[in-house]
């Protein structure tokens, strides 16, 4: 899991060297988070064909060491088990963790993915500094401005955990993930569920749902106290439709619990995973067409 051999780069898209700056645009693969109400690395793109200026403070927001950059271990283990089963009998695969954050998710998954090469990519220099001791092979990259610094069809699998909810342009991001995947390659994606069991009750009561945010400067109208930069939220139905329209097939969605649920309600949250549409976190496994 600490393979430091040369990365499978595309010649036309060199990897940004550590310590250098990236274009002054929106982040494309920012740190994983232990959000309260959601986990998440953040990747944001442009809304039009021309580079878009980020909202004031967005770049600094994602480079702030105080912004969470680690996902919950339970969710990481569930994803790793799904991926290990998908790659069974095919040792030596390349797994790219886009939005690797501080590398704790990769470290959690490593025992289940032994024999496979893991490459971490993130937009945040601070996250990569923390990830390097845990992953070995890490590189700074964005989902826009030329794309990820990897060649077409180089990956057997892509991990994309708690990033989708941070994207300005999720269509472009999935196009880029599809590009680096081999035909039939696996996409393991996780994102908070807008229709989580408690959000349904909160909306009925007129309360802003968990995982949603209306400001980068503070929490307004919903439970929780931590700002994590969520821009988009999905239901299970919307996520399945979106992945299918983006060139993926065999989309399977399962549920995972959320570590931010109050302790007295955690048994309920785990039980809700049996009905993915009501679970706290959506885990999607799809294959590139």
PDB file of C-alpha atoms in Angstrom:
ATOM      1  CA  UNK A   1       0.000   0.000   0.000  1.00  0.00           C
ATOM      2  CA  UNK A   2       3.033   2.269   0.086  1.00  0.00           C
ATOM      3  CA  UNK A   3       4.097   1.718  -3.504  1.00  0.00           C
ATOM      4  CA  UNK A   4       6.107   4.709  -4.678  1.00  0.00           C
ATOM      5  CA  UNK A   5       6.643   3.636  -8.284  1.00  0.00           C
ATOM      6  CA  UNK A   6       5.939   6.267 -10.949  1.00  0.00           C
ATOM      7  CA  UNK A   7       2.290   7.159 -11.239  1.00  0.00           C
ATOM      8  CA  UNK A   8       0.424   6.242 -14.440  1.00  0.00           C
ATOM      9  CA  UNK A   9       0.421   9.822 -15.677  1.00  0.00           C
ATOM     10  CA  UNK A  10      -0.863  11.195 -18.927  1.00  0.00           C
ATOM     11  CA  UNK A  11       1.985  12.874 -20.722  1.00  0.00           C
ATOM     12  CA  UNK A  12      -0.074  15.920 -21.508  1.00  0.00           C
ATOM     13  CA  UNK A  13      -1.211  16.417 -17.923  1.00  0.00           C
ATOM     14  CA  UNK A  14       1.780  16.409 -15.551  1.00  0.00           C
ATOM     15  CA  UNK A  15       1.167  16.023 -11.850  1.00  0.00           C
ATOM     16  CA  UNK A  16       1.458  19.225  -9.908  1.00  0.00           C
ATOM     17  CA  UNK A  17       4.600  18.985  -7.797  1.00  0.00           C
ATOM     18  CA  UNK A  18       4.086  19.141  -4.066  1.00  0.00           C
ATOM     19  CA  UNK A  19       4.540  22.610  -2.670  1.00  0.00           C
ATOM     20  CA  UNK A  20       3.465  24.350  -5.873  1.00  0.00           C
ATOM     21  CA  UNK A  21       0.296  26.260  -6.442  1.00  0.00           C
ATOM     22  CA  UNK A  22      -2.565  25.300  -8.699  1.00  0.00           C
ATOM     23  CA  UNK A  23      -4.615  27.590 -10.936  1.00  0.00           C
ATOM     24  CA  UNK A  24      -6.639  30.137  -9.047  1.00  0.00           C
ATOM     25  CA  UNK A  25      -9.867  28.314  -9.678  1.00  0.00           C
ATOM     26  CA  UNK A  26     -12.168  26.231  -7.619  1.00  0.00           C
ATOM     27  CA  UNK A  27     -10.768  23.122  -5.888  1.00  0.00           C
ATOM     28  CA  UNK A  28     -11.326  19.851  -7.640  1.00  0.00           C
ATOM     29  CA  UNK A  29     -10.474  17.251  -5.080  1.00  0.00           C
ATOM     30  CA  UNK A  30     -10.401  18.713  -1.655  1.00  0.00           C
ATOM     31  CA  UNK A  31     -10.041  17.001   1.699  1.00  0.00           C
ATOM     32  CA  UNK A  32     -12.173  14.247   3.094  1.00  0.00           C
ATOM     33  CA  UNK A  33     -14.187  15.419   6.020  1.00  0.00           C
ATOM     34  CA  UNK A  34     -15.628  14.166   9.230  1.00  0.00           C
ATOM     35  CA  UNK A  35     -18.483  16.498   8.753  1.00  0.00           C
ATOM     36  CA  UNK A  36     -21.137  16.971  11.274  1.00  0.00           C
ATOM     37  CA  UNK A  37     -23.612  16.518   9.233  1.00  0.00           C
ATOM     38  CA  UNK A  38     -21.658  14.751   6.620  1.00  0.00           C
ATOM     39  CA  UNK A  39     -18.227  13.698   5.725  1.00  0.00           C
ATOM     40  CA  UNK A  40     -16.423  15.104   2.915  1.00  0.00           C
ATOM     41  CA  UNK A  41     -13.639  15.980   0.703  1.00  0.00           C
ATOM     42  CA  UNK A  42     -14.552  18.671  -1.565  1.00  0.00           C
ATOM     43  CA  UNK A  43     -14.178  19.009  -5.192  1.00  0.00           C
ATOM     44  CA  UNK A  44     -15.629  21.818  -7.107  1.00  0.00           C
ATOM     45  CA  UNK A  45     -15.520  22.682 -10.759  1.00  0.00           C
ATOM     46  CA  UNK A  46     -16.597  25.287 -13.229  1.00  0.00           C
ATOM     47  CA  UNK A  47     -20.208  25.914 -14.213  1.00  0.00           C
ATOM     48  CA  UNK A  48     -19.449  27.153 -17.712  1.00  0.00           C
ATOM     49  CA  UNK A  49     -16.882  26.498 -20.416  1.00  0.00           C
ATOM     50  CA  UNK A  50     -14.719  29.335 -19.128  1.00  0.00           C
ATOM     51  CA  UNK A  51     -12.826  29.191 -15.835  1.00  0.00           C
ATOM     52  CA  UNK A  52     -15.010  30.502 -13.029  1.00  0.00           C
ATOM     53  CA  UNK A  53     -13.787  32.588 -10.145  1.00  0.00           C
ATOM     54  CA  UNK A  54     -14.440  30.879  -6.814  1.00  0.00           C
ATOM     55  CA  UNK A  55     -16.640  32.517  -4.220  1.00  0.00           C
ATOM     56  CA  UNK A  56     -14.634  34.631  -1.814  1.00  0.00           C
ATOM     57  CA  UNK A  57     -12.858  32.478   0.736  1.00  0.00           C
ATOM     58  CA  UNK A  58     -13.563  29.088  -0.877  1.00  0.00           C
ATOM     59  CA  UNK A  59      -9.939  28.283  -1.657  1.00  0.00           C
ATOM     60  CA  UNK A  60      -8.835  29.295   1.836  1.00  0.00           C
ATOM     61  CA  UNK A  61     -11.736  27.303   3.282  1.00  0.00           C
ATOM     62  CA  UNK A  62     -10.471  24.031   1.832  1.00  0.00           C
ATOM     63  CA  UNK A  63      -6.830  24.662   2.718  1.00  0.00           C
ATOM     64  CA  UNK A  64      -7.718  25.504   6.312  1.00  0.00           C
ATOM     65  CA  UNK A  65      -6.216  22.804   8.586  1.00  0.00           C
ATOM     66  CA  UNK A  66      -9.318  23.106  10.774  1.00  0.00           C
ATOM     67  CA  UNK A  67     -11.541  21.758   7.985  1.00  0.00           C
ATOM     68  CA  UNK A  68     -12.054  18.002   8.608  1.00  0.00           C
ATOM     69  CA  UNK A  69     -10.162  15.702   6.252  1.00  0.00           C
ATOM     70  CA  UNK A  70     -11.014  12.203   7.523  1.00  0.00           C
ATOM     71  CA  UNK A  71     -14.044   9.994   6.903  1.00  0.00           C
ATOM     72  CA  UNK A  72     -15.624   7.686   9.435  1.00  0.00           C
ATOM     73  CA  UNK A  73     -13.904   4.301   9.782  1.00  0.00           C
ATOM     74  CA  UNK A  74     -17.175   2.367   9.562  1.00  0.00           C
ATOM     75  CA  UNK A  75     -18.008   3.812   6.176  1.00  0.00           C
ATOM     76  CA  UNK A  76     -14.456   3.302   4.893  1.00  0.00           C
ATOM     77  CA  UNK A  77     -14.551  -0.348   5.932  1.00  0.00           C
ATOM     78  CA  UNK A  78     -17.882  -0.933   4.202  1.00  0.00           C
ATOM     79  CA  UNK A  79     -16.522   0.556   0.991  1.00  0.00           C
ATOM     80  CA  UNK A  80     -13.293  -1.433   1.254  1.00  0.00           C
ATOM     81  CA  UNK A  81     -15.190  -4.697   1.712  1.00  0.00           C
ATOM     82  CA  UNK A  82     -17.323  -3.979  -1.359  1.00  0.00           C
ATOM     83  CA  UNK A  83     -14.241  -3.119  -3.407  1.00  0.00           C
ATOM     84  CA  UNK A  84     -12.244  -6.110  -2.184  1.00  0.00           C
ATOM     85  CA  UNK A  85     -15.092  -8.398  -3.233  1.00  0.00           C
ATOM     86  CA  UNK A  86     -15.278  -6.717  -6.654  1.00  0.00           C
ATOM     87  CA  UNK A  87     -11.521  -7.120  -7.218  1.00  0.00           C
ATOM     88  CA  UNK A  88     -11.322 -10.673  -5.856  1.00  0.00           C
ATOM     89  CA  UNK A  89      -9.201 -12.926  -8.046  1.00  0.00           C
ATOM     90  CA  UNK A  90      -7.603  -9.932  -9.806  1.00  0.00           C
ATOM     91  CA  UNK A  91      -4.524  -9.011  -7.744  1.00  0.00           C
ATOM     92  CA  UNK A  92      -2.269  -6.118  -8.667  1.00  0.00           C
ATOM     93  CA  UNK A  93      -5.007  -3.654  -9.519  1.00  0.00           C
ATOM     94  CA  UNK A  94      -4.603   0.121  -9.380  1.00  0.00           C
ATOM     95  CA  UNK A  95      -7.025   1.857  -7.023  1.00  0.00           C
ATOM     96  CA  UNK A  96      -7.180   5.659  -7.170  1.00  0.00           C
ATOM     97  CA  UNK A  97      -8.564   7.482  -4.137  1.00  0.00           C
ATOM     98  CA  UNK A  98      -9.760  10.818  -5.544  1.00  0.00           C
ATOM     99  CA  UNK A  99     -10.105  13.224  -2.657  1.00  0.00           C
ATOM    100  CA  UNK A 100      -7.953  11.070  -0.375  1.00  0.00           C
ATOM    101  CA  UNK A 101      -7.910  13.665   2.393  1.00  0.00           C
ATOM    102  CA  UNK A 102      -5.447  12.826   5.148  1.00  0.00           C
ATOM    103  CA  UNK A 103      -5.238   9.173   4.099  1.00  0.00           C
ATOM    104  CA  UNK A 104      -7.045   7.691   7.083  1.00  0.00           C
ATOM    105  CA  UNK A 105      -9.699   6.070   4.879  1.00  0.00           C
ATOM    106  CA  UNK A 106      -6.960   4.431   2.802  1.00  0.00           C
ATOM    107  CA  UNK A 107      -5.177   3.252   5.942  1.00  0.00           C
ATOM    108  CA  UNK A 108      -8.441   1.717   7.176  1.00  0.00           C
ATOM    109  CA  UNK A 109      -8.983  -0.043   3.843  1.00  0.00           C
ATOM    110  CA  UNK A 110      -5.374  -1.176   3.342  1.00  0.00           C
ATOM    111  CA  UNK A 111      -5.649  -4.596   5.033  1.00  0.00           C
ATOM    112  CA  UNK A 112      -8.600  -5.496   2.797  1.00  0.00           C
ATOM    113  CA  UNK A 113      -6.900  -4.243  -0.371  1.00  0.00           C
ATOM    114  CA  UNK A 114      -3.536  -5.934   0.102  1.00  0.00           C
ATOM    115  CA  UNK A 115      -1.939  -6.718  -3.251  1.00  0.00           C
ATOM    116  CA  UNK A 116      -3.430  -3.676  -4.953  1.00  0.00           C
ATOM    117  CA  UNK A 117      -1.667  -0.390  -5.594  1.00  0.00           C
ATOM    118  CA  UNK A 118      -3.334   2.635  -4.017  1.00  0.00           C
ATOM    119  CA  UNK A 119      -2.769   6.173  -5.301  1.00  0.00           C
ATOM    120  CA  UNK A 120      -4.115   9.176  -3.439  1.00  0.00           C
ATOM    121  CA  UNK A 121      -5.114  12.414  -5.164  1.00  0.00           C
ATOM    122  CA  UNK A 122      -6.267  15.563  -3.464  1.00  0.00           C
ATOM    123  CA  UNK A 123      -6.475  19.278  -4.149  1.00  0.00           C
ATOM    124  CA  UNK A 124      -5.429  20.329  -0.658  1.00  0.00           C
ATOM    125  CA  UNK A 125      -1.712  20.536   0.020  1.00  0.00           C
ATOM    126  CA  UNK A 126      -2.379  20.311   3.739  1.00  0.00           C
ATOM    127  CA  UNK A 127      -4.347  17.074   3.291  1.00  0.00           C
ATOM    128  CA  UNK A 128      -1.624  15.557   1.088  1.00  0.00           C
ATOM    129  CA  UNK A 129       1.049  16.435   3.636  1.00  0.00           C
ATOM    130  CA  UNK A 130      -0.863  14.375   6.187  1.00  0.00           C
ATOM    131  CA  UNK A 131      -1.734  11.588   3.739  1.00  0.00           C
ATOM    132  CA  UNK A 132       1.792  10.892   2.497  1.00  0.00           C
ATOM    133  CA  UNK A 133       2.959   8.914   5.562  1.00  0.00           C
ATOM    134  CA  UNK A 134      -0.157   6.739   5.373  1.00  0.00           C
ATOM    135  CA  UNK A 135      -0.333   6.158   1.607  1.00  0.00           C
ATOM    136  CA  UNK A 136       3.105   6.610   0.075  1.00  0.00           C
ATOM    137  CA  UNK A 137       1.908   7.439  -3.447  1.00  0.00           C
ATOM    138  CA  UNK A 138       0.087  10.756  -3.391  1.00  0.00           C
ATOM    139  CA  UNK A 139      -0.204  13.575  -5.908  1.00  0.00           C
ATOM    140  CA  UNK A 140      -1.969  16.901  -6.106  1.00  0.00           C
ATOM    141  CA  UNK A 141      -4.669  17.019  -8.775  1.00  0.00           C
ATOM    142  CA  UNK A 142      -7.859  18.737  -9.848  1.00  0.00           C
ATOM    143  CA  UNK A 143     -10.953  17.555 -11.663  1.00  0.00           C
ATOM    144  CA  UNK A 144     -10.839  20.553 -13.994  1.00  0.00           C
ATOM    145  CA  UNK A 145      -8.107  22.565 -15.745  1.00  0.00           C
ATOM    146  CA  UNK A 146      -6.862  19.587 -17.776  1.00  0.00           C
ATOM    147  CA  UNK A 147      -8.174  16.970 -15.406  1.00  0.00           C
ATOM    148  CA  UNK A 148      -6.532  14.493 -13.065  1.00  0.00           C
ATOM    149  CA  UNK A 149      -2.806  13.841 -13.679  1.00  0.00           C
ATOM    150  CA  UNK A 150      -3.445  10.254 -14.772  1.00  0.00           C
ATOM    151  CA  UNK A 151      -3.632   8.523 -18.131  1.00  0.00           C
ATOM    152  CA  UNK A 152      -6.849   7.330 -19.764  1.00  0.00           C
ATOM    153  CA  UNK A 153      -7.993   3.908 -18.569  1.00  0.00           C
ATOM    154  CA  UNK A 154      -5.236   3.503 -15.980  1.00  0.00           C
ATOM    155  CA  UNK A 155      -7.389   2.602 -12.961  1.00  0.00           C
ATOM    156  CA  UNK A 156      -9.107  -0.640 -12.068  1.00  0.00           C
ATOM    157  CA  UNK A 157     -11.137   1.178  -9.432  1.00  0.00           C
ATOM    158  CA  UNK A 158     -11.789   4.708  -8.182  1.00  0.00           C
ATOM    159  CA  UNK A 159     -12.756   5.639  -4.650  1.00  0.00           C
ATOM    160  CA  UNK A 160     -14.772   8.860  -4.516  1.00  0.00           C
ATOM    161  CA  UNK A 161     -15.883   9.271  -0.930  1.00  0.00           C
ATOM    162  CA  UNK A 162     -17.790  12.277   0.379  1.00  0.00           C
ATOM    163  CA  UNK A 163     -16.839  14.517  -2.530  1.00  0.00           C
ATOM    164  CA  UNK A 164     -19.912  14.615  -4.735  1.00  0.00           C
ATOM    165  CA  UNK A 165     -21.786  16.846  -2.307  1.00  0.00           C
ATOM    166  CA  UNK A 166     -19.079  19.525  -2.645  1.00  0.00           C
ATOM    167  CA  UNK A 167     -19.057  19.806  -6.419  1.00  0.00           C
ATOM    168  CA  UNK A 168     -20.121  22.797  -8.460  1.00  0.00           C
ATOM    169  CA  UNK A 169     -19.970  20.691 -11.640  1.00  0.00           C
ATOM    170  CA  UNK A 170     -20.525  17.008 -10.789  1.00  0.00           C
ATOM    171  CA  UNK A 171     -21.084  16.120 -14.459  1.00  0.00           C
ATOM    172  CA  UNK A 172     -17.559  17.133 -15.417  1.00  0.00           C
ATOM    173  CA  UNK A 173     -16.159  15.346 -12.389  1.00  0.00           C
ATOM    174  CA  UNK A 174     -17.795  12.029 -13.285  1.00  0.00           C
ATOM    175  CA  UNK A 175     -16.632  12.428 -16.887  1.00  0.00           C
ATOM    176  CA  UNK A 176     -13.091  12.663 -15.540  1.00  0.00           C
ATOM    177  CA  UNK A 177     -13.471   9.640 -13.264  1.00  0.00           C
ATOM    178  CA  UNK A 178     -14.885   7.667 -16.165  1.00  0.00           C
ATOM    179  CA  UNK A 179     -11.907   8.706 -18.300  1.00  0.00           C
ATOM    180  CA  UNK A 180      -9.291   7.279 -15.924  1.00  0.00           C
ATOM    181  CA  UNK A 181     -11.219   4.040 -15.337  1.00  0.00           C
ATOM    182  CA  UNK A 182     -10.680   0.988 -17.504  1.00  0.00           C
ATOM    183  CA  UNK A 183     -13.773  -0.311 -19.311  1.00  0.00           C
ATOM    184  CA  UNK A 184     -15.616  -2.302 -16.681  1.00  0.00           C
ATOM    185  CA  UNK A 185     -13.654  -0.561 -13.930  1.00  0.00           C
ATOM    186  CA  UNK A 186     -15.278  -0.015 -10.554  1.00  0.00           C
ATOM    187  CA  UNK A 187     -16.480   3.276  -9.102  1.00  0.00           C
ATOM    188  CA  UNK A 188     -17.008   3.260  -5.326  1.00  0.00           C
ATOM    189  CA  UNK A 189     -18.787   6.458  -4.359  1.00  0.00           C
ATOM    190  CA  UNK A 190     -20.289   7.649  -1.101  1.00  0.00           C
ATOM    191  CA  UNK A 191     -22.324  10.743  -0.301  1.00  0.00           C
ATOM    192  CA  UNK A 192     -24.777  11.884   2.397  1.00  0.00           C
ATOM    193  CA  UNK A 193     -28.431  11.035   1.849  1.00  0.00           C
ATOM    194  CA  UNK A 194     -30.831  13.965   1.593  1.00  0.00           C
ATOM    195  CA  UNK A 195     -33.672  11.543   2.393  1.00  0.00           C
ATOM    196  CA  UNK A 196     -32.046  10.073   5.524  1.00  0.00           C
ATOM    197  CA  UNK A 197     -34.646   8.933   8.041  1.00  0.00           C
ATOM    198  CA  UNK A 198     -34.135  11.916  10.362  1.00  0.00           C
ATOM    199  CA  UNK A 199     -34.113  14.432   7.495  1.00  0.00           C
ATOM    200  CA  UNK A 200     -37.609  13.345   6.537  1.00  0.00           C
ATOM    201  CA  UNK A 201     -38.797  14.200  10.034  1.00  0.00           C
ATOM    202  CA  UNK A 202     -36.848  17.468  10.127  1.00  0.00           C
ATOM    203  CA  UNK A 203     -38.352  18.673   6.847  1.00  0.00           C
ATOM    204  CA  UNK A 204     -41.849  17.861   8.051  1.00  0.00           C
ATOM    205  CA  UNK A 205     -41.101  20.060  11.066  1.00  0.00           C
ATOM    206  CA  UNK A 206     -39.823  22.856   8.854  1.00  0.00           C
ATOM    207  CA  UNK A 207     -36.177  22.396   9.905  1.00  0.00           C
ATOM    208  CA  UNK A 208     -33.230  22.602   7.493  1.00  0.00           C
ATOM    209  CA  UNK A 209     -32.084  18.993   6.855  1.00  0.00           C
ATOM    210  CA  UNK A 210     -28.833  17.601   8.200  1.00  0.00           C
ATOM    211  CA  UNK A 211     -25.972  17.649   5.648  1.00  0.00           C
ATOM    212  CA  UNK A 212     -27.332  20.794   3.955  1.00  0.00           C
ATOM    213  CA  UNK A 213     -25.620  24.177   4.307  1.00  0.00           C
ATOM    214  CA  UNK A 214     -26.502  27.711   3.335  1.00  0.00           C
ATOM    215  CA  UNK A 215     -23.219  29.450   4.218  1.00  0.00           C
ATOM    216  CA  UNK A 216     -19.469  28.854   4.502  1.00  0.00           C
ATOM    217  CA  UNK A 217     -19.347  31.063   7.583  1.00  0.00           C
ATOM    218  CA  UNK A 218     -21.779  29.389   9.914  1.00  0.00           C
ATOM    219  CA  UNK A 219     -24.630  26.936  10.470  1.00  0.00           C
ATOM    220  CA  UNK A 220     -28.148  28.262  10.015  1.00  0.00           C
ATOM    221  CA  UNK A 221     -31.415  26.463  10.697  1.00  0.00           C
ATOM    222  CA  UNK A 222     -30.184  22.881  11.021  1.00  0.00           C
ATOM    223  CA  UNK A 223     -28.660  20.609  13.704  1.00  0.00           C
ATOM    224  CA  UNK A 224     -24.889  20.557  14.050  1.00  0.00           C
ATOM    225  CA  UNK A 225     -22.177  23.152  14.410  1.00  0.00           C
ATOM    226  CA  UNK A 226     -19.493  22.352  11.816  1.00  0.00           C
ATOM    227  CA  UNK A 227     -19.330  23.993   8.376  1.00  0.00           C
ATOM    228  CA  UNK A 228     -18.032  21.587   5.738  1.00  0.00           C
ATOM    229  CA  UNK A 229     -18.932  23.136   2.384  1.00  0.00           C
ATOM    230  CA  UNK A 230     -21.787  21.007   1.035  1.00  0.00           C
ATOM    231  CA  UNK A 231     -23.265  22.278  -2.236  1.00  0.00           C
ATOM    232  CA  UNK A 232     -25.365  19.336  -3.509  1.00  0.00           C
ATOM    233  CA  UNK A 233     -27.328  16.526  -1.915  1.00  0.00           C
ATOM    234  CA  UNK A 234     -28.759  13.335  -3.422  1.00  0.00           C
ATOM    235  CA  UNK A 235     -31.446  10.785  -2.695  1.00  0.00           C
ATOM    236  CA  UNK A 236     -30.822   7.140  -3.610  1.00  0.00           C
ATOM    237  CA  UNK A 237     -33.063   7.467  -6.664  1.00  0.00           C
ATOM    238  CA  UNK A 238     -31.351  10.638  -7.872  1.00  0.00           C
ATOM    239  CA  UNK A 239     -27.883   9.172  -7.361  1.00  0.00           C
ATOM    240  CA  UNK A 240     -28.680   6.007  -9.313  1.00  0.00           C
ATOM    241  CA  UNK A 241     -30.160   8.013 -12.188  1.00  0.00           C
ATOM    242  CA  UNK A 242     -27.224  10.419 -12.233  1.00  0.00           C
ATOM    243  CA  UNK A 243     -24.593   7.671 -12.348  1.00  0.00           C
ATOM    244  CA  UNK A 244     -26.431   5.837 -15.126  1.00  0.00           C
ATOM    245  CA  UNK A 245     -26.678   9.029 -17.187  1.00  0.00           C
ATOM    246  CA  UNK A 246     -22.936   9.625 -16.626  1.00  0.00           C
ATOM    247  CA  UNK A 247     -21.874   6.428 -18.373  1.00  0.00           C
ATOM    248  CA  UNK A 248     -21.944   3.879 -15.551  1.00  0.00           C
ATOM    249  CA  UNK A 249     -23.905   0.646 -15.267  1.00  0.00           C
ATOM    250  CA  UNK A 250     -24.743  -2.081 -12.738  1.00  0.00           C
ATOM    251  CA  UNK A 251     -25.351   0.643 -10.159  1.00  0.00           C
ATOM    252  CA  UNK A 252     -25.896  -0.838  -6.709  1.00  0.00           C
ATOM    253  CA  UNK A 253     -26.651   1.385  -3.721  1.00  0.00           C
ATOM    254  CA  UNK A 254     -26.343   0.334  -0.101  1.00  0.00           C
ATOM    255  CA  UNK A 255     -26.561   2.304   3.125  1.00  0.00           C
ATOM    256  CA  UNK A 256     -24.050   3.242   5.827  1.00  0.00           C
ATOM    257  CA  UNK A 257     -24.452   4.889   9.229  1.00  0.00           C
ATOM    258  CA  UNK A 258     -23.315   8.418  10.084  1.00  0.00           C
ATOM    259  CA  UNK A 259     -20.894   8.874  12.958  1.00  0.00           C
ATOM    260  CA  UNK A 260     -22.460  12.230  13.863  1.00  0.00           C
ATOM    261  CA  UNK A 261     -25.792  10.719  14.909  1.00  0.00           C
ATOM    262  CA  UNK A 262     -26.345  11.149  18.692  1.00  0.00           C
ATOM    263  CA  UNK A 263     -25.404   8.008  20.615  1.00  0.00           C
ATOM    264  CA  UNK A 264     -28.954   7.125  21.748  1.00  0.00           C
ATOM    265  CA  UNK A 265     -30.059   7.014  18.088  1.00  0.00           C
ATOM    266  CA  UNK A 266     -27.156   5.040  16.633  1.00  0.00           C
ATOM    267  CA  UNK A 267     -28.923   1.688  16.771  1.00  0.00           C
ATOM    268  CA  UNK A 268     -31.781   3.200  14.782  1.00  0.00           C
ATOM    269  CA  UNK A 269     -29.297   4.652  12.309  1.00  0.00           C
ATOM    270  CA  UNK A 270     -27.631   1.271  11.791  1.00  0.00           C
ATOM    271  CA  UNK A 271     -30.991  -0.397  11.339  1.00  0.00           C
ATOM    272  CA  UNK A 272     -31.917   2.175   8.680  1.00  0.00           C
ATOM    273  CA  UNK A 273     -29.028   0.914   6.555  1.00  0.00           C
ATOM    274  CA  UNK A 274     -31.209  -2.054   5.617  1.00  0.00           C
ATOM    275  CA  UNK A 275     -33.274   0.396   3.566  1.00  0.00           C
ATOM    276  CA  UNK A 276     -30.670   2.373   1.564  1.00  0.00           C
ATOM    277  CA  UNK A 277     -33.163   5.075   0.640  1.00  0.00           C
ATOM    278  CA  UNK A 278     -33.502   5.954   4.329  1.00  0.00           C
ATOM    279  CA  UNK A 279     -29.872   5.427   5.426  1.00  0.00           C
ATOM    280  CA  UNK A 280     -27.656   8.305   6.533  1.00  0.00           C
ATOM    281  CA  UNK A 281     -24.987   7.678   3.885  1.00  0.00           C
ATOM    282  CA  UNK A 282     -25.382   6.303   0.371  1.00  0.00           C
ATOM    283  CA  UNK A 283     -22.691   3.890  -0.866  1.00  0.00           C
ATOM    284  CA  UNK A 284     -22.801   3.425  -4.629  1.00  0.00           C
ATOM    285  CA  UNK A 285     -20.919   0.750  -6.560  1.00  0.00           C
ATOM    286  CA  UNK A 286     -21.032   1.102 -10.328  1.00  0.00           C
ATOM    287  CA  UNK A 287     -19.003  -0.022 -13.330  1.00  0.00           C
ATOM    288  CA  UNK A 288     -17.791   2.010 -16.259  1.00  0.00           C
ATOM    289  CA  UNK A 289     -19.638   1.185 -19.445  1.00  0.00           C
TER     290      UNK A 289
END
